[in-house]
mmCIF file of C-alpha atoms in Angstrom:
data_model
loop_
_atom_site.group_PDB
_atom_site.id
_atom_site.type_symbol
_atom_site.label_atom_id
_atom_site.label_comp_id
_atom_site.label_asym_id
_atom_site.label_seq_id
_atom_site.Cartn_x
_atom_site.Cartn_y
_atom_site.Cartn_z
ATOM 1 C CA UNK A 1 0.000 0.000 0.000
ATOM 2 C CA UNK A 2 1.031 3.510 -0.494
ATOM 3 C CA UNK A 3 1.563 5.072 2.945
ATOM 4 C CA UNK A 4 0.978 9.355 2.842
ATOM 5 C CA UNK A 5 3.042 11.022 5.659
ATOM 6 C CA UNK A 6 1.563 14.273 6.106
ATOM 7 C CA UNK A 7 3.114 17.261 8.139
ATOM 8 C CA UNK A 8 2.568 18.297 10.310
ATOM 9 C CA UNK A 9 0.237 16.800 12.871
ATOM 10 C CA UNK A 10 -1.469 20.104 13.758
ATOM 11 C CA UNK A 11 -0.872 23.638 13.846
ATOM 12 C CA UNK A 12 -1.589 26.896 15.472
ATOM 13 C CA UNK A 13 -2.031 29.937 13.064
ATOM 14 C CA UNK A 14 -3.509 33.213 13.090
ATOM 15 C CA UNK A 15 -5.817 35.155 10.831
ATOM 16 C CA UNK A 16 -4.103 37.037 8.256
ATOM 17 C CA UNK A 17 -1.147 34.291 8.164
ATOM 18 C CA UNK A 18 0.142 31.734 5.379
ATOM 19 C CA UNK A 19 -0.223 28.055 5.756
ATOM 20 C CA UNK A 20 1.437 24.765 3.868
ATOM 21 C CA UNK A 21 0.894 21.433 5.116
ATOM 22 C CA UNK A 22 2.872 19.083 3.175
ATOM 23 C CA UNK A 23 1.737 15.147 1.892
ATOM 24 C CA UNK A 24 4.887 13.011 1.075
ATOM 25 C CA UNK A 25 3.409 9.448 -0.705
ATOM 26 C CA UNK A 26 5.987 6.691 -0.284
ATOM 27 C CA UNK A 27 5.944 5.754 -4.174
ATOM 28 C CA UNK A 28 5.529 8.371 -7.050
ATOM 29 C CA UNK A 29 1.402 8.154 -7.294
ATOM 30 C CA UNK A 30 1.966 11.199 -10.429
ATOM 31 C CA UNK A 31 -0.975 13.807 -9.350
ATOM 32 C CA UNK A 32 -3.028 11.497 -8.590
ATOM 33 C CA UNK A 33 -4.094 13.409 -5.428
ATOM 34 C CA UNK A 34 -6.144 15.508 -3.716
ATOM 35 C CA UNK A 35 -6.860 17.450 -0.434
ATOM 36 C CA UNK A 36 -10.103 17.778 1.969
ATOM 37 C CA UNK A 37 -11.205 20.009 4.680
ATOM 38 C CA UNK A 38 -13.067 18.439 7.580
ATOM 39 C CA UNK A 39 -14.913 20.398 10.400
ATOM 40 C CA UNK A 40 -16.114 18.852 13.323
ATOM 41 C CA UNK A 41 -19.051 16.835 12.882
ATOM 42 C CA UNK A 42 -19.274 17.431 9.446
ATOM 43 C CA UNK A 43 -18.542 14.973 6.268
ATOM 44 C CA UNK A 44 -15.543 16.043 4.170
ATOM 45 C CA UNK A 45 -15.144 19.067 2.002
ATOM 46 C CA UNK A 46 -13.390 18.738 -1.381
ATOM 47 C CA UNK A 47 -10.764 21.603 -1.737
ATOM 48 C CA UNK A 48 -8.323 20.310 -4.420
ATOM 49 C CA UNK A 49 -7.943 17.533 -6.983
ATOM 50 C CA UNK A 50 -5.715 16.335 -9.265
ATOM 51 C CA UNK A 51 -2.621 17.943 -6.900
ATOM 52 C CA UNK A 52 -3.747 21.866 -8.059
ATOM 53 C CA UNK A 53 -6.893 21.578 -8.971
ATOM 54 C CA UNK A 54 -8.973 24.241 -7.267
ATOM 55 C CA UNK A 55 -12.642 22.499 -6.945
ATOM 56 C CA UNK A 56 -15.351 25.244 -7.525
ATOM 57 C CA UNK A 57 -16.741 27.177 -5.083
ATOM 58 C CA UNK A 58 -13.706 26.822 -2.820
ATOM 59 C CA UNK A 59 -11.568 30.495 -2.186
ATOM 60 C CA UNK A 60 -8.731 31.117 -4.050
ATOM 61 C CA UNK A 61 -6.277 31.200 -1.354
ATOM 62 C CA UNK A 62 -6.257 27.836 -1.158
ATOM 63 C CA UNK A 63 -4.314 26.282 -3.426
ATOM 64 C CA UNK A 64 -2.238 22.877 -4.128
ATOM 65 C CA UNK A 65 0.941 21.826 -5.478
ATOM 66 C CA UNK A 66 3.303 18.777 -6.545
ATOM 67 C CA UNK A 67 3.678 16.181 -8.582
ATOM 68 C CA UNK A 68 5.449 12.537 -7.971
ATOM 69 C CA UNK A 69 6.451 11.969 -4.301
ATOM 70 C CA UNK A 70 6.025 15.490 -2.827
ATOM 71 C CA UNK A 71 2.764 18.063 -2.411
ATOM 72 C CA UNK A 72 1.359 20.791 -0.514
ATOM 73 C CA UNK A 73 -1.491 22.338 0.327
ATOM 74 C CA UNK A 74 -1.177 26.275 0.938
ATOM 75 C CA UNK A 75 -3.596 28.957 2.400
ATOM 76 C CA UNK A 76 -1.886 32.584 1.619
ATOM 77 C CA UNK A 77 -4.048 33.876 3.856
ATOM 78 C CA UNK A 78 -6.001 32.372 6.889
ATOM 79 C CA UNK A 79 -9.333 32.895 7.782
ATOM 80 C CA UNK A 80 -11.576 32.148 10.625
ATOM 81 C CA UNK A 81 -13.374 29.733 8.581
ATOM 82 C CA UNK A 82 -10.330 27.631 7.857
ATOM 83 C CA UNK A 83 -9.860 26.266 11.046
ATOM 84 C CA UNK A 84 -10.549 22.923 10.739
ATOM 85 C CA UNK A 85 -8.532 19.449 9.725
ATOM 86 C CA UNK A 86 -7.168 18.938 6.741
ATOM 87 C CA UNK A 87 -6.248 15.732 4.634
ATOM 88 C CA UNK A 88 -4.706 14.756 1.785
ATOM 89 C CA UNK A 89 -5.787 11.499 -0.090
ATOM 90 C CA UNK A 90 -3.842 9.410 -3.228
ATOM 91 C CA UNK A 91 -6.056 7.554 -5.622
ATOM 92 C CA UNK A 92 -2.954 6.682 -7.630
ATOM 93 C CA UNK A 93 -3.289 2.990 -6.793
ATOM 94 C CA UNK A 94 -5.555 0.849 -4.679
ATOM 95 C CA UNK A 95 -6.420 0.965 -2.038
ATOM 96 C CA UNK A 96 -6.616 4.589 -1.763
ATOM 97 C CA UNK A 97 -4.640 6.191 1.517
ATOM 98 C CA UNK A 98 -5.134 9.472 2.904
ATOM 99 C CA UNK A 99 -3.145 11.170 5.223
ATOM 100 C CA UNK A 100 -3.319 10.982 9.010
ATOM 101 C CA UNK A 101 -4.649 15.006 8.951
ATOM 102 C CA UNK A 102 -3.458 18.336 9.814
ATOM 103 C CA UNK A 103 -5.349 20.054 12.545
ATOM 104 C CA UNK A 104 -5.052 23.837 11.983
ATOM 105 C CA UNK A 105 -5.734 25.500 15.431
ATOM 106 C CA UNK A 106 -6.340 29.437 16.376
ATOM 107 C CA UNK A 107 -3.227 30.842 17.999
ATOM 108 C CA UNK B 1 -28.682 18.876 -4.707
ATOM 109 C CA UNK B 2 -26.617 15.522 -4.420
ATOM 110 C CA UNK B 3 -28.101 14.165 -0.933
ATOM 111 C CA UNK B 4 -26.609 10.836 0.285
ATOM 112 C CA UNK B 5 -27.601 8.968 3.095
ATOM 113 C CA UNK B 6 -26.616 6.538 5.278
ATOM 114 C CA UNK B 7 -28.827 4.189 7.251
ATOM 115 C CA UNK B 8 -27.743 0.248 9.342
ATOM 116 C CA UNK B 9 -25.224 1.470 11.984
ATOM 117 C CA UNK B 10 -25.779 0.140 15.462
ATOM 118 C CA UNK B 11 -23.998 -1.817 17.817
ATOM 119 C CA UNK B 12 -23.353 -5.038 17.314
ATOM 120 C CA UNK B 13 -20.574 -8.029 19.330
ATOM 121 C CA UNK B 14 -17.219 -8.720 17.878
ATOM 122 C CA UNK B 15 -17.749 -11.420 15.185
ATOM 123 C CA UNK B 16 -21.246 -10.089 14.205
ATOM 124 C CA UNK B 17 -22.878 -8.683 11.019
ATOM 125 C CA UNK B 18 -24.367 -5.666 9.660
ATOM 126 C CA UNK B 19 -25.736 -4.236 6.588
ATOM 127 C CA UNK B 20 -25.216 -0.426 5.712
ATOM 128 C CA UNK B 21 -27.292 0.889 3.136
ATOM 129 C CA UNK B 22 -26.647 4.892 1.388
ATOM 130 C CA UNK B 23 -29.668 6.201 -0.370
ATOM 131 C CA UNK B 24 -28.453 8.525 -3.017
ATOM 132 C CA UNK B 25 -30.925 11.310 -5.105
ATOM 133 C CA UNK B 26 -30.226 14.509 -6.778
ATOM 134 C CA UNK B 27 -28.104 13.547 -9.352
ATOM 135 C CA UNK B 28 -28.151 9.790 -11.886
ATOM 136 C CA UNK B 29 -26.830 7.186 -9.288
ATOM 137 C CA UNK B 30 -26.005 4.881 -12.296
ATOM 138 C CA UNK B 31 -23.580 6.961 -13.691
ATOM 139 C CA UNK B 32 -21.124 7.216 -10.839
ATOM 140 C CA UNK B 33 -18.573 5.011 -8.945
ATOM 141 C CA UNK B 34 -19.446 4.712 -5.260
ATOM 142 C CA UNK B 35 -17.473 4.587 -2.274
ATOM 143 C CA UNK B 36 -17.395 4.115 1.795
ATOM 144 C CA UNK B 37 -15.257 5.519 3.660
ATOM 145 C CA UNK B 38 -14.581 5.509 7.829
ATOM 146 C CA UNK B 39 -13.811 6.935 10.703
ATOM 147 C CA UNK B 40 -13.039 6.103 14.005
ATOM 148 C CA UNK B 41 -13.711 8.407 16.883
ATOM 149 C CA UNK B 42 -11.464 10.883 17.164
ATOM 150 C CA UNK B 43 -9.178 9.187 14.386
ATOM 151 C CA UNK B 44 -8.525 10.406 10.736
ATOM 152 C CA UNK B 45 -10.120 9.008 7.629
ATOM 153 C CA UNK B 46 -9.725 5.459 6.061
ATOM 154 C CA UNK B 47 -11.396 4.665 2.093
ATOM 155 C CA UNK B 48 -13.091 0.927 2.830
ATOM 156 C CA UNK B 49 -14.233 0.576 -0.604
ATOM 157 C CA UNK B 50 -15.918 1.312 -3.644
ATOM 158 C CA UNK B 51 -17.516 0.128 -6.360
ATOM 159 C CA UNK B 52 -18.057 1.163 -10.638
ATOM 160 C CA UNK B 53 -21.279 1.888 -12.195
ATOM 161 C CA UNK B 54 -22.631 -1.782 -12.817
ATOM 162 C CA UNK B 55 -20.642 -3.412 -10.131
ATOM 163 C CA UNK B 56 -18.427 -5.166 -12.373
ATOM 164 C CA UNK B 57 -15.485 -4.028 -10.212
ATOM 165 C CA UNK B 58 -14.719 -3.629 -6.929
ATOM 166 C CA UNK B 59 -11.908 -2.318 -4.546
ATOM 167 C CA UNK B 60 -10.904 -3.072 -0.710
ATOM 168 C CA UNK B 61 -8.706 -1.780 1.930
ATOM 169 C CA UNK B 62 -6.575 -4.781 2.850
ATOM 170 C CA UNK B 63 -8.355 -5.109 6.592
ATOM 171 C CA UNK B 64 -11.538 -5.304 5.354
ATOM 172 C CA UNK B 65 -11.021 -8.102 2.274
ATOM 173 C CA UNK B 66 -13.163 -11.145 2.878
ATOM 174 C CA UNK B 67 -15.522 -9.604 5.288
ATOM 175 C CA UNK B 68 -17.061 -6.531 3.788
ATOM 176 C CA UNK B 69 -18.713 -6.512 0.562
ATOM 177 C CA UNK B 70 -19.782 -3.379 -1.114
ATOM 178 C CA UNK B 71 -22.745 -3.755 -3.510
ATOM 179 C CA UNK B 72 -24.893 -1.340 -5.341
ATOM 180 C CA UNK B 73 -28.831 -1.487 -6.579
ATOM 181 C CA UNK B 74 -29.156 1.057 -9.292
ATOM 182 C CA UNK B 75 -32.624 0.475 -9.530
ATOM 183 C CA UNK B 76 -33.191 1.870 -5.801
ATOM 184 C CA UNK B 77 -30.142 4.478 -6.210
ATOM 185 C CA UNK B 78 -28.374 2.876 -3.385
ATOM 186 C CA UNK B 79 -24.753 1.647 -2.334
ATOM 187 C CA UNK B 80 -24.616 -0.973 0.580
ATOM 188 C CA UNK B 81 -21.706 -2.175 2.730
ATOM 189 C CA UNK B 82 -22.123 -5.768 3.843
ATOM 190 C CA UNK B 83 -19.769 -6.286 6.608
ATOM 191 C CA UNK B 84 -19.395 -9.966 8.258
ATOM 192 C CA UNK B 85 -16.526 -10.887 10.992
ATOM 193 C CA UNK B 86 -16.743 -7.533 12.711
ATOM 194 C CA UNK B 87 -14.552 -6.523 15.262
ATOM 195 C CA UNK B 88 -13.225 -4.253 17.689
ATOM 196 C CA UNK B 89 -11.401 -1.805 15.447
ATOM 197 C CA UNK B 90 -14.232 -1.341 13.115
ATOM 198 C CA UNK B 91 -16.232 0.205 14.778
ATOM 199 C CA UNK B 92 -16.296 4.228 13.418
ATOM 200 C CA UNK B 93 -18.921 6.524 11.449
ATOM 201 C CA UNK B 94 -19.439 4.812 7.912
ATOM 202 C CA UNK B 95 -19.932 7.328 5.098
ATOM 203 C CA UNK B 96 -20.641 6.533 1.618
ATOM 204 C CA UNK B 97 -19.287 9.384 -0.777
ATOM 205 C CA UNK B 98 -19.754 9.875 -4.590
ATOM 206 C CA UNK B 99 -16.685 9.272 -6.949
ATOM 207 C CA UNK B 100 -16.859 10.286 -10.742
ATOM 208 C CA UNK B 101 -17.921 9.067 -13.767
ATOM 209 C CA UNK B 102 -14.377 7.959 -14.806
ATOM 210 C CA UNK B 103 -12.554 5.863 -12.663
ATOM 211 C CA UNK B 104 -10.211 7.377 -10.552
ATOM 212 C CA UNK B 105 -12.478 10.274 -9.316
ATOM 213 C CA UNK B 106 -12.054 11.412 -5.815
ATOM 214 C CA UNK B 107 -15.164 11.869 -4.386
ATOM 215 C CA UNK B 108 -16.938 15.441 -4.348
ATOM 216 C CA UNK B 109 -20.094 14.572 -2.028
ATOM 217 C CA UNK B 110 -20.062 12.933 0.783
ATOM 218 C CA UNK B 111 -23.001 11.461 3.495
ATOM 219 C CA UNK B 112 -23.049 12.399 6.932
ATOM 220 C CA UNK B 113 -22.043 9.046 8.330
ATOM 221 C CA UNK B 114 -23.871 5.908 10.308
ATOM 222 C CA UNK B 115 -22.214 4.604 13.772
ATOM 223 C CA UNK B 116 -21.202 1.354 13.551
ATOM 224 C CA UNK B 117 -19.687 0.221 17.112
ATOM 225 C CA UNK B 118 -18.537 -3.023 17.632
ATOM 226 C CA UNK B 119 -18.607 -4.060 21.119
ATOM 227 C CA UNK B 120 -19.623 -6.810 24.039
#
């Protein structure tokens, strides 16, 4: 199976700041991924696919990168709305494997 | 508006059954792959398994091969999730999601989840 290592664990940000959590697959899985935002309580929100594809309806200052081993997932500038957990998830090969999450926290 | 949901959690004893069903509407059920994912409390999210448009194939996490069986009745715009054998470390909120019309799709819409706790 392809294992994601995502980093880091959590964070603590403010409003007005820049954020990149990072997804590192253990085999090259192309862009054959994409990235979710999960509030508590709530079922999964689709942010990005295909590694920089912005899904509509999502704010521009999210956006996604990488290609291969290697992405990120960047907010330029964070919002009181963005505080949630974030994952990443490779559909390169079966089964699919997200990430174990990024919790981004209020400083 | 794509609605999808879940119905069949419970609780149920380590080695015991249980059959989730998804009712899907707002959007043609035949024309996408399916999928269930999980999550245990407090954990992060694991795919389970999904399934193509006429069921002709099928895909499993590695823990869950040989005792959960994912099935689909276009007819009733459903997606079930048979799962036999169950035990301790299953037990999490069951969500069926939608996928695309081409494989390899992440899903875009997502249910809000059934509790399925496996316990004595």
């Amino acid at each position: 199976d392809i294992q994601m290592t995502q980093s880091p664990s959590s964070l603590s940000a403010s409003v007005g700041d820049r954020v990149t959590i990072t997804c590192r697959a253990s085999q090259g899985i192309r862009n054959d991924l994409g990235w979710y935002q999960q509030k508590p309580g709530k079922a999964p929100k689709r942010l990005i696919y295909a590694a920089a594809s912005l899904q509509s309806g999502v704010p521009s200052r999210f956006s996604g990168s990488g290609s291969g081993t290697e992405f990120t997932l960047t907010i330029s500038s964070l919002q009181p709305e963005d505080f949630a957990t974030y994952y990443c998830l490779q559909h390169n090969t079966y089964p699919w494997t997200f990430g174990q999450g990024t919790k981004v926290e209020i400083k | 508006e794509v609605q999808l949901v879940e119905s069949g959690g419970g609780l149920v004893q380590p080695g015991g059954s249980l059959r989730l069903s998804c009712a899907a509407s707002g959007f043609t059920f035949s024309s996408y792959w399916m999928s269930w994912v999980r999550q245990a409390p407090g954990k992060g999210l694991e795919w389970v398994a999904n399934i193509k448009q006429d069921g002709s194939e099928k895909y499993y996490v590695d823990s869950v091969k040989g005792r959960f069986t994912i099935s689909r009745d276009n007819a009733k715009n459903s997606v079930y999730l048979q799962m036999n054998s169950l035990r301790a470390e299953d037990t999490a909120v069951y969500s069926c999601a939608r996928e695309g019309v081409v494989r390899g799709v992440i899903p875009d819409y997502w249910g809000q989840g059934t509790l399925v706790t496996v316990s004595s």
